[in-house]
RNA sequence: CGGGGUGUAGCUUAGCCUGGUAGAGCGCCUGGUUUGGGACCAGGAGGUCGUAGGUUCGAAUCCUAUCGCCCCGACCA
């Protein structure tokens, strides 16, 4: 039981100028956090309480799933990262750490980095500690601060430079075991978010730099999210847009036969899909081949799409490159022989075909059949281009970005797309890390194998903000019971009246005995101020004790999420409060 | 990294274009009146106008540089 006058909840009437979205404004206004710098926040007492509750629920669910808690260093000797499989990509987001007190400037390369995650740390640990199948499977987790040099921190805790994350790592003898670990983590995640009162959807996701064979993200639908989720309402299909496919190419599609002979024609000044659509050429975008040039790990490759489609860059990850970028005109000209706008992949039109590593075509271009593409000669295009006869294609793949309304790949119903916040991510890693760190075990046949890994993250601090984003109204936050900083607020309107204070303490104790976290607002403030603050900080259950009510022998009970005020006789107040608390606890429990 | 914006009291901001004593609201302090949905009156404290240069008799205001922050994009586990 805490007394507001002795506690510290600095609420604000006005929003700070730098907070754009509702959850960010409420975080600050309700006194949950204060900013130190871009993407850096102090958790104020109330914010810390919510964080602790989220952490505790997370801890319980991890342990329930058999994971074991440990704590790894935040400061990592850089060698561990250099030895790992993703140093070149991962270093982009890492903060380097050197001895600030040293007399000389830091050397070219950092001695330490601040941990953005811990695969490179836990794998060597397991390598030295686990050598037998008898010690497997194992799953370790920690709840710790992570450091990432986000290119653009934004929206408060949503994308911060320093944030709290629960990360877990599973180690199994084989793929089947890893699959079970993955499944049990997925279940634990569903339970965690449900207990936290947050509605999430699990979607298929891209594995990105992390690598691995399968991955799901836990998403909170919200307009302010950074990701797009693609889903079919009836089929249950759902995927991150980076990963999503659609059934736009029928499975039984038969490639069209050539129509007419390949013909080069003059297109002076036509360097965009749109301009080729205009008269006099009038070629619809879905009859054009779009040719993009990329550089992946130093190698140049081409991607061919329909003119009306867009490249989903994340899908290029399937080509095996770790870092890629669009090629510059200077790189393109000597290889293709033309500038962007006149590029194509018709056989034998390249200036230097040997300099091109591969030509990858999106499946959807098969819908074009015969179309138009650049001639690799500035100011010229080809018409009557047939995919099988004319194009130089290394292989087909899925590279296009899915659009809303396209058929669901499974059921054919129109797909929907919504913005969402990623709050959790599970990966099947396979042996990518264990191979690099030589994490092997010996089986009962005396055979050595690489340990099969999985990794699992929950953004705890991001989940906190996502809860606010999902549960708020014009007046403030509506905390779910399980993670509310306090569950019961005793709103004492006349703190100077001894009898009122007495009742506040009595009822507060009754609520506490029933299992609630109790805050008593005993400040010498006017009632209006107290009610506004109560709504703002969003305590689920409010008990109001006022001088007038006391004279009539009543107090009031009000849920933050409801409008009605329940008047309760003092004589039965304690039991009615205990009842309400029991009800709320039951509602927030899951099986 | 590219584009745009912004920096004035703890918070929200006016003033800047057109140079001449830095203003308001909230919050804070004192006193009084109030007391069921962000009260009122009176008095008060609090600002190197982000920083550094420059122009000028004189700079919050004009110029240059620099730093921070915000937005859009790119990027992103």
XYZ file of C-alpha atoms (C1' of nucleotides) in Angstrom:
668
model
C 0.000 0.000 0.000
C 1.438 3.315 -1.097
C 0.404 6.868 -0.280
C 0.441 9.154 -3.296
C 1.663 12.115 -1.244
C 4.752 10.185 -0.235
C 5.214 8.382 -3.562
C 6.283 9.955 -6.861
C 3.908 10.164 -9.805
C 4.663 13.354 -11.724
C 1.654 13.719 -14.032
C 1.411 16.380 -16.682
C -1.571 18.281 -17.993
C 0.078 18.934 -21.306
C 1.930 16.596 -23.605
C 5.581 17.181 -24.287
C 6.139 18.542 -27.782
C 8.199 15.588 -28.965
C 5.541 12.935 -28.306
C 3.558 12.194 -31.441
C 1.548 9.084 -30.746
C -1.017 8.433 -28.030
C 0.955 5.810 -26.123
C 4.075 7.959 -26.069
C 2.167 10.990 -24.808
C 0.477 8.928 -22.099
C 3.755 7.335 -21.021
C 5.089 10.783 -20.295
C 1.908 12.421 -19.045
C 1.140 9.610 -16.612
C 4.640 9.928 -15.207
C 5.787 6.472 -16.319
C 8.936 7.568 -18.096
C 11.130 10.600 -18.629
C 13.471 11.147 -21.525
C 17.207 11.398 -21.119
C 18.023 11.675 -24.819
C 16.831 10.288 -28.118
C 15.706 6.710 -27.522
C 16.863 6.782 -23.898
C 14.351 6.790 -21.061
C 14.284 6.663 -17.300
C 11.610 4.347 -15.967
C 9.883 6.338 -13.281
C 8.481 4.482 -10.253
C 5.114 3.815 -11.854
C 6.649 2.725 -15.160
C 9.085 0.481 -13.381
C 6.226 -1.205 -11.534
C 4.553 -2.101 -14.821
C 7.852 -3.335 -16.218
C 8.428 -5.509 -13.177
C 5.007 -7.069 -13.511
C 5.565 -7.787 -17.192
C 8.940 -9.299 -16.359
C 7.457 -11.460 -13.646
C 4.700 -12.806 -15.873
C 7.261 -13.452 -18.577
C 9.535 -15.210 -16.117
C 6.699 -17.428 -14.920
C 5.777 -18.437 -18.442
C 9.364 -19.104 -19.425
C 9.863 -21.319 -16.400
C 6.562 -23.023 -17.009
C 7.894 -23.912 -20.464
C 11.035 -25.308 -18.890
C 13.436 -22.466 -19.611
C 16.123 -21.640 -17.068
C 17.010 -18.086 -16.102
C 20.552 -16.762 -16.223
C 22.193 -13.399 -16.798
C 24.900 -12.655 -19.337
C 27.144 -9.580 -19.557
C 26.007 -6.475 -21.392
C 29.565 -5.646 -22.380
C 30.892 -8.084 -24.968
C 34.509 -8.529 -26.020
C 34.315 -7.864 -29.750
C 36.062 -11.131 -30.667
C 32.895 -13.054 -29.967
C 31.046 -11.052 -32.549
C 33.863 -11.225 -35.064
C 33.770 -14.985 -34.772
C 29.992 -15.185 -35.220
C 28.134 -15.540 -38.486
C 26.786 -12.014 -38.881
C 29.465 -9.587 -37.778
C 29.393 -7.474 -40.922
C 25.649 -6.931 -40.711
C 25.273 -6.828 -36.945
C 28.037 -4.295 -36.343
C 25.937 -1.671 -38.114
C 23.589 -1.519 -35.153
C 26.029 -2.052 -32.310
C 27.470 0.520 -29.958
C 31.147 0.207 -29.421
C 32.516 0.552 -25.952
C 36.053 1.504 -25.070
C 37.778 2.556 -21.939
C 36.674 6.164 -21.625
C 39.432 6.988 -19.177
C 42.244 5.874 -21.438
C 44.765 8.539 -22.346
C 44.848 7.752 -26.028
C 42.052 7.783 -28.532
C 40.165 4.517 -29.031
C 41.848 2.213 -31.519
C 40.436 1.625 -34.980
C 38.383 -1.306 -33.816
C 36.455 -1.407 -30.586
C 37.544 -3.605 -27.722
C 33.988 -4.135 -26.516
C 30.513 -3.739 -27.883
C 27.279 -3.287 -25.977
C 25.157 -6.371 -26.484
C 22.261 -6.008 -28.937
C 21.354 -9.686 -28.292
C 23.252 -12.721 -27.045
C 23.550 -15.577 -29.552
C 27.267 -14.874 -29.911
C 27.672 -15.028 -26.143
C 25.564 -17.996 -25.164
C 26.706 -20.301 -27.957
C 30.357 -20.308 -26.818
C 29.135 -20.827 -23.267
C 27.174 -23.892 -24.327
C 30.106 -25.020 -26.464
C 32.263 -25.315 -23.382
C 29.632 -26.453 -20.893
C 27.552 -28.958 -22.827
C 29.178 -31.913 -24.516
C 26.730 -34.778 -24.109
C 23.268 -35.602 -25.360
C 22.476 -36.289 -21.715
C 22.589 -32.519 -21.048
C 20.122 -31.756 -23.826
C 17.682 -30.280 -24.467
C 18.174 -27.041 -22.585
C 16.606 -23.628 -22.852
C 18.086 -20.551 -21.164
C 16.574 -17.130 -20.841
C 17.369 -13.760 -19.376
C 15.574 -10.462 -19.003
C 18.055 -7.746 -19.714
C 18.776 -4.391 -21.259
C 19.805 -4.453 -24.905
C 21.613 -1.777 -26.832
C 20.969 -1.095 -30.475
C 21.997 1.852 -32.522
C 18.629 2.245 -34.166
C 19.028 4.469 -37.175
C 16.002 6.423 -36.137
C 14.743 5.895 -32.616
C 11.142 6.973 -32.333
C 7.875 6.899 -30.486
C 9.287 6.661 -26.982
C 9.924 3.095 -25.901
C 8.619 1.752 -29.191
C 11.996 1.919 -30.862
C 14.638 2.884 -28.374
C 18.412 2.736 -28.305
C 18.336 0.963 -24.982
C 15.456 -1.320 -24.141
C 14.474 -4.282 -22.027
C 14.137 -7.594 -23.725
C 13.548 -11.156 -22.661
C 15.749 -13.402 -24.777
C 15.805 -17.177 -24.687
C 17.994 -19.724 -26.455
C 17.148 -23.380 -26.939
C 19.594 -26.211 -27.564
C 18.475 -29.554 -28.933
C 19.990 -32.731 -30.316
C 18.114 -32.615 -33.615
C 15.564 -30.782 -35.739
C 12.650 -32.635 -34.209
C 13.732 -31.594 -30.724
C 14.318 -28.036 -31.896
C 10.813 -28.075 -33.344
C 9.389 -29.054 -29.967
C 11.361 -26.309 -28.237
C 10.135 -23.826 -30.822
C 6.552 -24.908 -30.324
C 6.738 -24.711 -26.557
C 8.175 -21.205 -26.743
C 5.445 -20.187 -29.140
C 2.871 -21.444 -26.668
C 4.622 -19.658 -23.806
C 4.506 -16.433 -25.828
C 0.812 -16.797 -26.474
C 0.235 -17.306 -22.760
C 2.447 -14.371 -21.839
C 0.677 -11.898 -24.080
C -2.722 -13.197 -23.056
C -1.864 -12.811 -19.384
C -0.535 -9.321 -20.003
C -3.930 -8.481 -21.456
C -2.544 -7.792 -24.899
C -4.157 -9.016 -28.090
C -1.502 -10.286 -30.457
C -1.428 -12.307 -33.633
C 1.368 -14.684 -34.567
C 2.509 -14.289 -38.155
C 5.055 -15.995 -40.378
C 8.093 -13.798 -40.548
C 11.310 -13.196 -42.387
C 14.410 -14.317 -40.495
C 16.556 -11.457 -41.741
C 20.117 -11.208 -40.541
C 19.308 -13.631 -37.734
C 19.190 -16.510 -40.171
C 17.458 -19.801 -39.634
C 14.698 -21.814 -41.180
C 11.459 -20.676 -39.614
C 10.212 -17.731 -37.715
C 7.075 -16.207 -36.272
C 6.478 -12.708 -35.060
C 3.960 -11.708 -32.402
C 2.205 -8.610 -33.589
C -0.037 -6.054 -31.967
C -2.301 -4.520 -34.589
C -1.841 -0.748 -34.383
C -1.721 2.069 -36.869
C 1.554 3.302 -35.471
C 3.327 -0.019 -36.040
C 6.451 -0.357 -38.167
C 5.374 -3.551 -39.881
C 2.636 -4.622 -42.253
C 0.795 -7.820 -41.492
C -0.887 -9.683 -44.343
C -3.717 -12.000 -43.426
C -6.752 -13.878 -44.669
C -9.697 -13.543 -42.329
C -11.132 -17.003 -42.857
C -8.124 -19.069 -43.838
C -6.055 -18.122 -40.824
C -3.112 -17.291 -43.074
C -1.009 -14.481 -41.644
C 2.465 -13.276 -42.433
C 4.676 -10.258 -42.184
C 4.534 -8.392 -45.471
C 8.260 -9.012 -45.893
C 7.516 -12.698 -46.036
C 3.948 -12.827 -47.338
C 3.033 -14.423 -50.633
C -0.226 -14.352 -52.500
C -1.952 -16.731 -54.855
C -1.744 -14.261 -57.710
C -0.025 -16.831 -59.935
C -2.376 -19.808 -60.401
C -0.697 -23.126 -59.706
C -1.892 -24.521 -63.045
C -0.689 -21.530 -65.097
C 0.683 -22.608 -68.458
C 3.388 -20.405 -69.921
C 2.242 -18.714 -73.096
C 3.763 -19.465 -76.470
C 5.647 -16.640 -78.214
C 3.535 -14.104 -80.072
C 5.492 -12.701 -82.989
C 9.198 -12.195 -83.238
C 11.306 -10.176 -80.864
C 11.295 -6.582 -82.064
C 13.459 -3.671 -80.970
C 11.772 -0.281 -81.112
C 12.771 3.274 -80.394
C 11.626 4.821 -77.097
C 13.515 8.100 -76.736
C 13.207 9.603 -73.271
C 11.133 6.743 -71.902
C 12.836 5.756 -68.651
C 9.957 4.847 -66.351
C 7.232 2.248 -66.286
C 4.691 5.057 -66.250
C 6.031 6.824 -69.325
C 5.942 3.594 -71.314
C 2.299 3.280 -70.357
C 1.578 6.586 -72.070
C 0.953 7.138 -75.772
C 2.340 6.460 -78.252
C 3.656 3.215 -76.760
C 0.678 2.533 -74.464
C 2.062 -0.596 -72.839
C 0.180 -1.385 -69.620
C 2.424 -1.804 -66.572
C 1.319 -5.405 -66.174
C 2.707 -6.124 -69.640
C 6.104 -4.653 -68.863
C 9.133 -6.383 -67.410
C 10.852 -4.329 -64.723
C 14.562 -5.013 -64.414
C 16.324 -4.033 -61.178
C 20.038 -4.246 -60.555
C 21.387 -5.028 -57.083
C 24.747 -5.640 -55.499
C 24.899 -8.416 -52.925
C 28.131 -9.106 -51.049
C 30.040 -7.495 -53.929
C 28.246 -9.437 -56.673
C 25.877 -7.822 -59.148
C 22.571 -9.524 -59.772
C 19.329 -8.731 -61.562
C 15.754 -9.037 -60.381
C 12.919 -9.083 -62.889
C 9.392 -8.142 -61.853
C 6.199 -7.105 -63.535
C 6.037 -3.379 -64.218
C 3.067 -3.101 -61.889
C 4.779 -4.914 -59.002
C 7.201 -3.717 -56.381
C 10.273 -5.467 -55.081
C 10.100 -6.714 -51.489
C 13.753 -6.284 -50.617
C 13.633 -8.607 -47.617
C 12.880 -11.466 -49.984
C 16.289 -11.035 -51.582
C 17.599 -12.628 -48.398
C 16.555 -15.972 -49.917
C 19.331 -15.541 -52.497
C 21.949 -16.054 -49.816
C 23.455 -12.586 -49.688
C 23.865 -11.010 -46.267
C 24.211 -7.390 -47.364
C 22.714 -5.981 -50.521
C 21.900 -2.609 -52.044
C 20.681 -1.184 -55.328
C 23.493 -0.845 -57.890
C 24.572 2.629 -58.958
C 24.281 3.797 -62.600
C 28.095 3.724 -62.729
C 28.071 0.022 -61.857
C 25.208 -0.771 -64.207
C 26.430 0.814 -67.450
C 29.567 -1.310 -68.076
C 27.675 -4.545 -67.402
C 24.290 -3.979 -69.029
C 25.356 -1.400 -71.591
C 22.558 1.017 -70.775
C 21.302 3.260 -68.011
C 18.353 2.592 -65.707
C 15.203 3.044 -67.753
C 16.367 0.973 -70.673
C 17.424 -2.169 -68.854
C 16.277 -5.653 -69.644
C 17.278 -9.278 -69.435
C 16.847 -10.434 -73.012
C 19.481 -13.017 -73.902
C 22.653 -11.766 -75.536
C 21.898 -8.083 -75.020
C 24.275 -7.573 -72.101
C 27.530 -5.744 -72.558
C 29.284 -8.022 -70.089
C 27.123 -10.976 -69.052
C 30.016 -12.561 -67.167
C 29.970 -9.688 -64.690
C 26.411 -10.525 -63.651
C 26.163 -13.160 -60.994
C 22.575 -14.194 -61.502
C 19.248 -13.126 -62.984
C 16.302 -13.809 -60.726
C 12.737 -13.546 -61.906
C 9.613 -13.198 -59.828
C 7.014 -15.896 -60.530
C 4.460 -13.239 -61.380
C 6.191 -12.314 -64.626
C 4.805 -15.560 -65.997
C 1.456 -13.750 -66.025
C 2.859 -11.381 -68.623
C 3.458 -14.087 -71.166
C 4.655 -11.808 -73.899
C 5.608 -8.259 -73.012
C 7.922 -5.313 -73.309
C 11.300 -4.719 -71.689
C 14.341 -2.497 -71.989
C 16.824 -3.392 -74.725
C 20.005 -2.618 -72.753
C 20.500 0.198 -75.201
C 19.539 3.721 -74.145
C 16.335 4.792 -75.818
C 15.264 1.341 -77.000
C 12.913 -1.378 -75.809
C 11.925 -4.816 -77.076
C 8.371 -5.937 -77.733
C 7.038 -9.475 -78.170
C 9.408 -10.581 -75.427
C 8.598 -14.160 -74.452
C 9.740 -15.376 -71.068
C 10.927 -18.824 -72.029
C 12.249 -17.973 -75.476
C 13.862 -14.593 -74.866
C 14.739 -13.948 -71.235
C 18.005 -14.961 -69.623
C 16.751 -16.230 -66.263
C 18.898 -18.037 -63.709
C 15.898 -19.023 -61.667
C 12.474 -17.989 -60.513
C 11.575 -16.972 -56.993
C 9.206 -14.891 -54.898
C 10.432 -11.312 -54.840
C 7.359 -9.144 -55.213
C 5.553 -7.274 -52.494
C 2.051 -8.519 -51.804
C -0.796 -6.052 -52.182
C -4.086 -5.955 -50.302
C -6.911 -7.664 -52.126
C -4.785 -10.309 -53.815
C -5.935 -13.885 -53.322
C -4.906 -15.731 -50.174
C -2.315 -18.376 -51.158
C -4.331 -21.042 -49.348
C -8.013 -20.170 -49.661
C -8.107 -17.626 -52.452
C -10.023 -15.075 -50.388
C -8.842 -11.471 -50.704
C -5.892 -10.697 -48.408
C -6.000 -7.820 -45.946
C -3.074 -5.743 -44.791
C -2.774 -3.977 -41.443
C -0.079 -2.084 -39.615
C 1.273 -3.769 -36.493
C 3.847 -3.508 -33.740
C 6.258 -6.407 -33.379
C 6.472 -7.376 -29.701
C 7.913 -10.868 -29.918
C 9.858 -12.982 -32.369
C 10.739 -16.683 -32.361
C 13.364 -18.235 -34.642
C 14.466 -21.709 -35.551
C 18.167 -21.146 -35.970
C 19.364 -24.594 -36.941
C 23.135 -24.957 -36.639
C 24.155 -21.574 -38.006
C 25.646 -20.465 -34.698
C 26.726 -23.814 -33.296
C 28.818 -24.419 -36.421
C 30.586 -21.076 -36.075
C 31.341 -21.693 -32.416
C 31.815 -25.421 -32.754
C 29.065 -26.208 -30.255
C 28.881 -29.989 -30.543
C 27.623 -32.842 -28.424
C 28.231 -36.570 -28.488
C 25.276 -38.915 -28.907
C 24.764 -42.367 -27.463
C 26.528 -43.853 -30.485
C 29.655 -41.777 -29.696
C 28.903 -39.632 -32.755
C 29.461 -35.858 -32.701
C 26.767 -33.448 -33.926
C 26.201 -29.743 -33.953
C 23.668 -28.604 -31.377
C 20.447 -27.407 -32.997
C 19.427 -23.983 -31.754
C 16.471 -21.669 -31.515
C 16.190 -18.129 -30.209
C 13.234 -16.232 -28.846
C 12.766 -12.575 -27.984
C 10.121 -10.447 -26.339
C 10.486 -6.693 -26.215
C 9.346 -6.113 -22.651
C 9.593 -2.330 -22.702
C 7.981 -2.228 -26.131
C 5.182 -4.475 -24.883
C 4.562 -1.973 -22.095
C 3.993 0.785 -24.610
C 2.041 -1.470 -26.967
C -0.366 -2.144 -24.087
C -0.983 1.559 -23.706
C -1.392 1.958 -27.447
C -3.963 -0.808 -27.450
C -5.733 0.210 -24.232
C -6.366 3.899 -23.792
C -9.113 6.452 -24.233
C -9.315 10.227 -24.397
C -8.714 10.515 -20.641
C -5.772 8.209 -20.223
C -4.570 4.650 -19.880
C -6.734 1.602 -19.157
C -4.306 -0.877 -17.649
C -5.112 -4.566 -17.837
C -5.470 -5.891 -14.314
C -2.389 -8.117 -14.391
C 0.116 -5.419 -15.272
C -1.480 -2.307 -13.780
C 1.081 -0.458 -11.642
C -1.566 -0.419 -8.938
C -4.808 -2.286 -9.245
C -6.849 -0.328 -6.748
C -6.807 3.404 -6.221
C -8.382 4.730 -3.057
C -9.405 8.233 -3.983
C -9.556 10.100 -0.720
C -11.317 13.390 -1.378
C -10.934 14.820 2.114
C -7.612 13.588 3.441
C -7.744 16.023 6.354
C -10.885 14.433 7.782
C -9.618 11.806 10.238
C -12.599 9.561 9.738
C -12.130 9.579 5.948
C -8.439 8.771 6.250
C -9.304 5.989 8.629
C -11.714 4.466 6.133
C -9.201 4.822 3.291
C -6.711 2.816 5.288
C -9.249 0.214 6.323
C -10.530 -0.313 2.781
C -7.021 -0.137 1.346
C -5.967 -2.904 3.672
C -9.021 -4.938 2.742
C -8.130 -4.582 -0.941
C -4.556 -5.515 -0.201
C -5.656 -8.558 1.728
C -7.713 -9.587 -1.292
C -4.506 -9.562 -3.330
C -4.482 -6.140 -4.965
C -1.745 -3.559 -5.256
C -3.164 -0.453 -3.581
C -2.483 3.244 -3.976
C -4.138 5.809 -1.732
C -4.493 9.289 -3.174
C -4.129 11.295 0.010
C -2.866 14.449 -1.652
C -4.252 17.806 -0.617
C -5.732 18.356 -4.058
C -9.184 19.280 -5.231
C -11.412 16.383 -6.292
C -11.282 17.330 -9.975
C -7.507 17.041 -10.011
C -7.651 13.641 -8.342
C -10.239 12.252 -10.747
C -8.324 13.507 -13.780
C -5.102 11.980 -12.515
C -6.873 8.731 -11.671
C -8.165 8.415 -15.221
C -4.799 9.393 -16.632
C -2.753 6.782 -14.813
C -5.431 4.198 -15.489
C -5.738 2.186 -12.262
C -8.440 -0.440 -13.010
C -10.502 -0.095 -9.833
C -11.231 3.173 -8.070
C -12.661 3.475 -4.578
C -13.871 6.984 -3.848
C -14.250 8.188 -0.287
C -15.817 11.625 0.050
C -17.131 13.657 2.951
C -20.687 13.700 1.635
C -20.737 9.987 1.028
C -19.365 9.261 4.462
C -22.216 11.189 6.056
C -24.642 8.945 4.169
C -22.554 5.930 5.059
C -21.483 5.107 1.495
C -18.387 4.935 -0.671
C -18.116 4.506 -4.405
C -16.635 1.780 -6.572
C -15.799 2.460 -10.203
C -13.990 0.521 -12.876
C -11.745 2.578 -15.098
C -13.118 0.781 -18.133
C -16.755 1.456 -17.246
C -18.890 4.510 -16.789
C -21.150 3.450 -13.938
C -20.399 4.386 -10.362
C -21.443 1.803 -7.798
C -22.507 3.211 -4.454
C -21.675 0.833 -1.615
C -22.680 0.971 2.033
C -19.707 1.324 4.342
C -20.820 -1.688 6.300
C -20.331 -4.002 3.367
C -17.541 -2.071 1.620
C -14.716 -4.419 2.560
C -16.469 -7.525 1.351
C -17.731 -5.903 -1.865
C -14.233 -4.688 -2.649
C -12.776 -8.128 -2.035
C -15.449 -9.557 -4.317
C -14.623 -7.122 -7.112
C -10.932 -7.914 -6.817
C -11.539 -11.639 -6.923
C -13.631 -11.164 -10.026
C -10.928 -9.115 -11.742
C -8.246 -11.625 -10.833
C -10.305 -14.454 -12.247
C -10.913 -12.564 -15.471
C -7.227 -11.931 -16.007
C -6.192 -15.504 -15.317
C -5.788 -17.911 -18.205
C -5.671 -21.638 -18.403
C 22.639 8.854 -44.876
C 18.988 12.207 -47.958
C 14.759 15.774 -47.392
C 11.904 18.980 -44.097
C 11.176 21.303 -39.389
C 12.534 23.011 -34.668
C 15.501 24.798 -30.251
C 12.960 31.085 -25.767
C 11.621 29.461 -17.480
C 10.315 22.568 -15.073
C 6.123 21.943 -19.256
C 3.234 24.238 -23.547
C 4.564 28.409 -26.160
C 4.261 34.149 -28.193
C 8.030 37.368 -29.948
C 11.949 36.403 -35.123
C 9.534 38.255 -41.292
C 10.584 44.365 -40.394
C 17.215 44.326 -34.910
C 16.207 48.657 -29.766
C 13.918 46.846 -21.714
C 12.056 38.742 -23.137
C 5.998 38.104 -22.647
C 1.842 34.606 -21.577
C -0.600 30.002 -19.810
C 0.372 25.689 -16.858
C 3.430 24.181 -12.855
C 6.214 26.043 -8.377
C 6.538 29.348 -3.555
C 3.664 32.780 0.186
C -1.098 34.497 2.055
C -6.354 34.311 1.695
C -11.089 32.449 -0.171
C -12.622 27.692 -1.956
C -13.472 22.096 -2.083
C -17.366 15.719 -6.083
C -14.325 16.209 -12.637
C -7.763 19.889 -14.067
C -10.863 26.597 -8.664
C -10.291 31.967 -7.664
C -7.829 36.516 -5.766
C -3.301 38.977 -4.277
C 1.888 38.704 -4.092
C 6.570 36.139 -5.581
C 10.728 33.184 -7.492
C 12.443 31.257 -11.985
C 15.269 32.651 -18.726
C 23.683 32.838 -20.474
C 16.691 32.987 -25.810
C 20.905 25.277 -27.654
C 26.333 26.484 -28.489
C 30.335 29.144 -31.024
C 31.688 32.772 -34.326
C 30.272 36.985 -37.530
C 27.451 41.637 -39.166
C 25.832 45.976 -36.229
C 26.210 51.591 -31.976
C 22.903 47.580 -30.512
C 21.160 40.512 -31.963
C 16.141 35.909 -29.247
C 15.510 38.435 -34.099
C 20.126 38.929 -39.689
C 24.535 35.628 -41.578
C 27.875 31.218 -40.952
C 29.172 26.914 -38.486
C 28.043 23.329 -34.981
C 25.120 20.344 -31.574
C 20.430 18.395 -29.852
C 15.507 17.100 -30.807
C 11.121 15.984 -34.046
C 8.889 14.377 -38.759
C 9.200 11.893 -43.795
C 12.235 8.600 -46.505
C 16.232 5.149 -46.795
C 17.885 1.564 -43.411
C 16.636 -1.893 -39.530
C 17.131 -8.644 -35.756
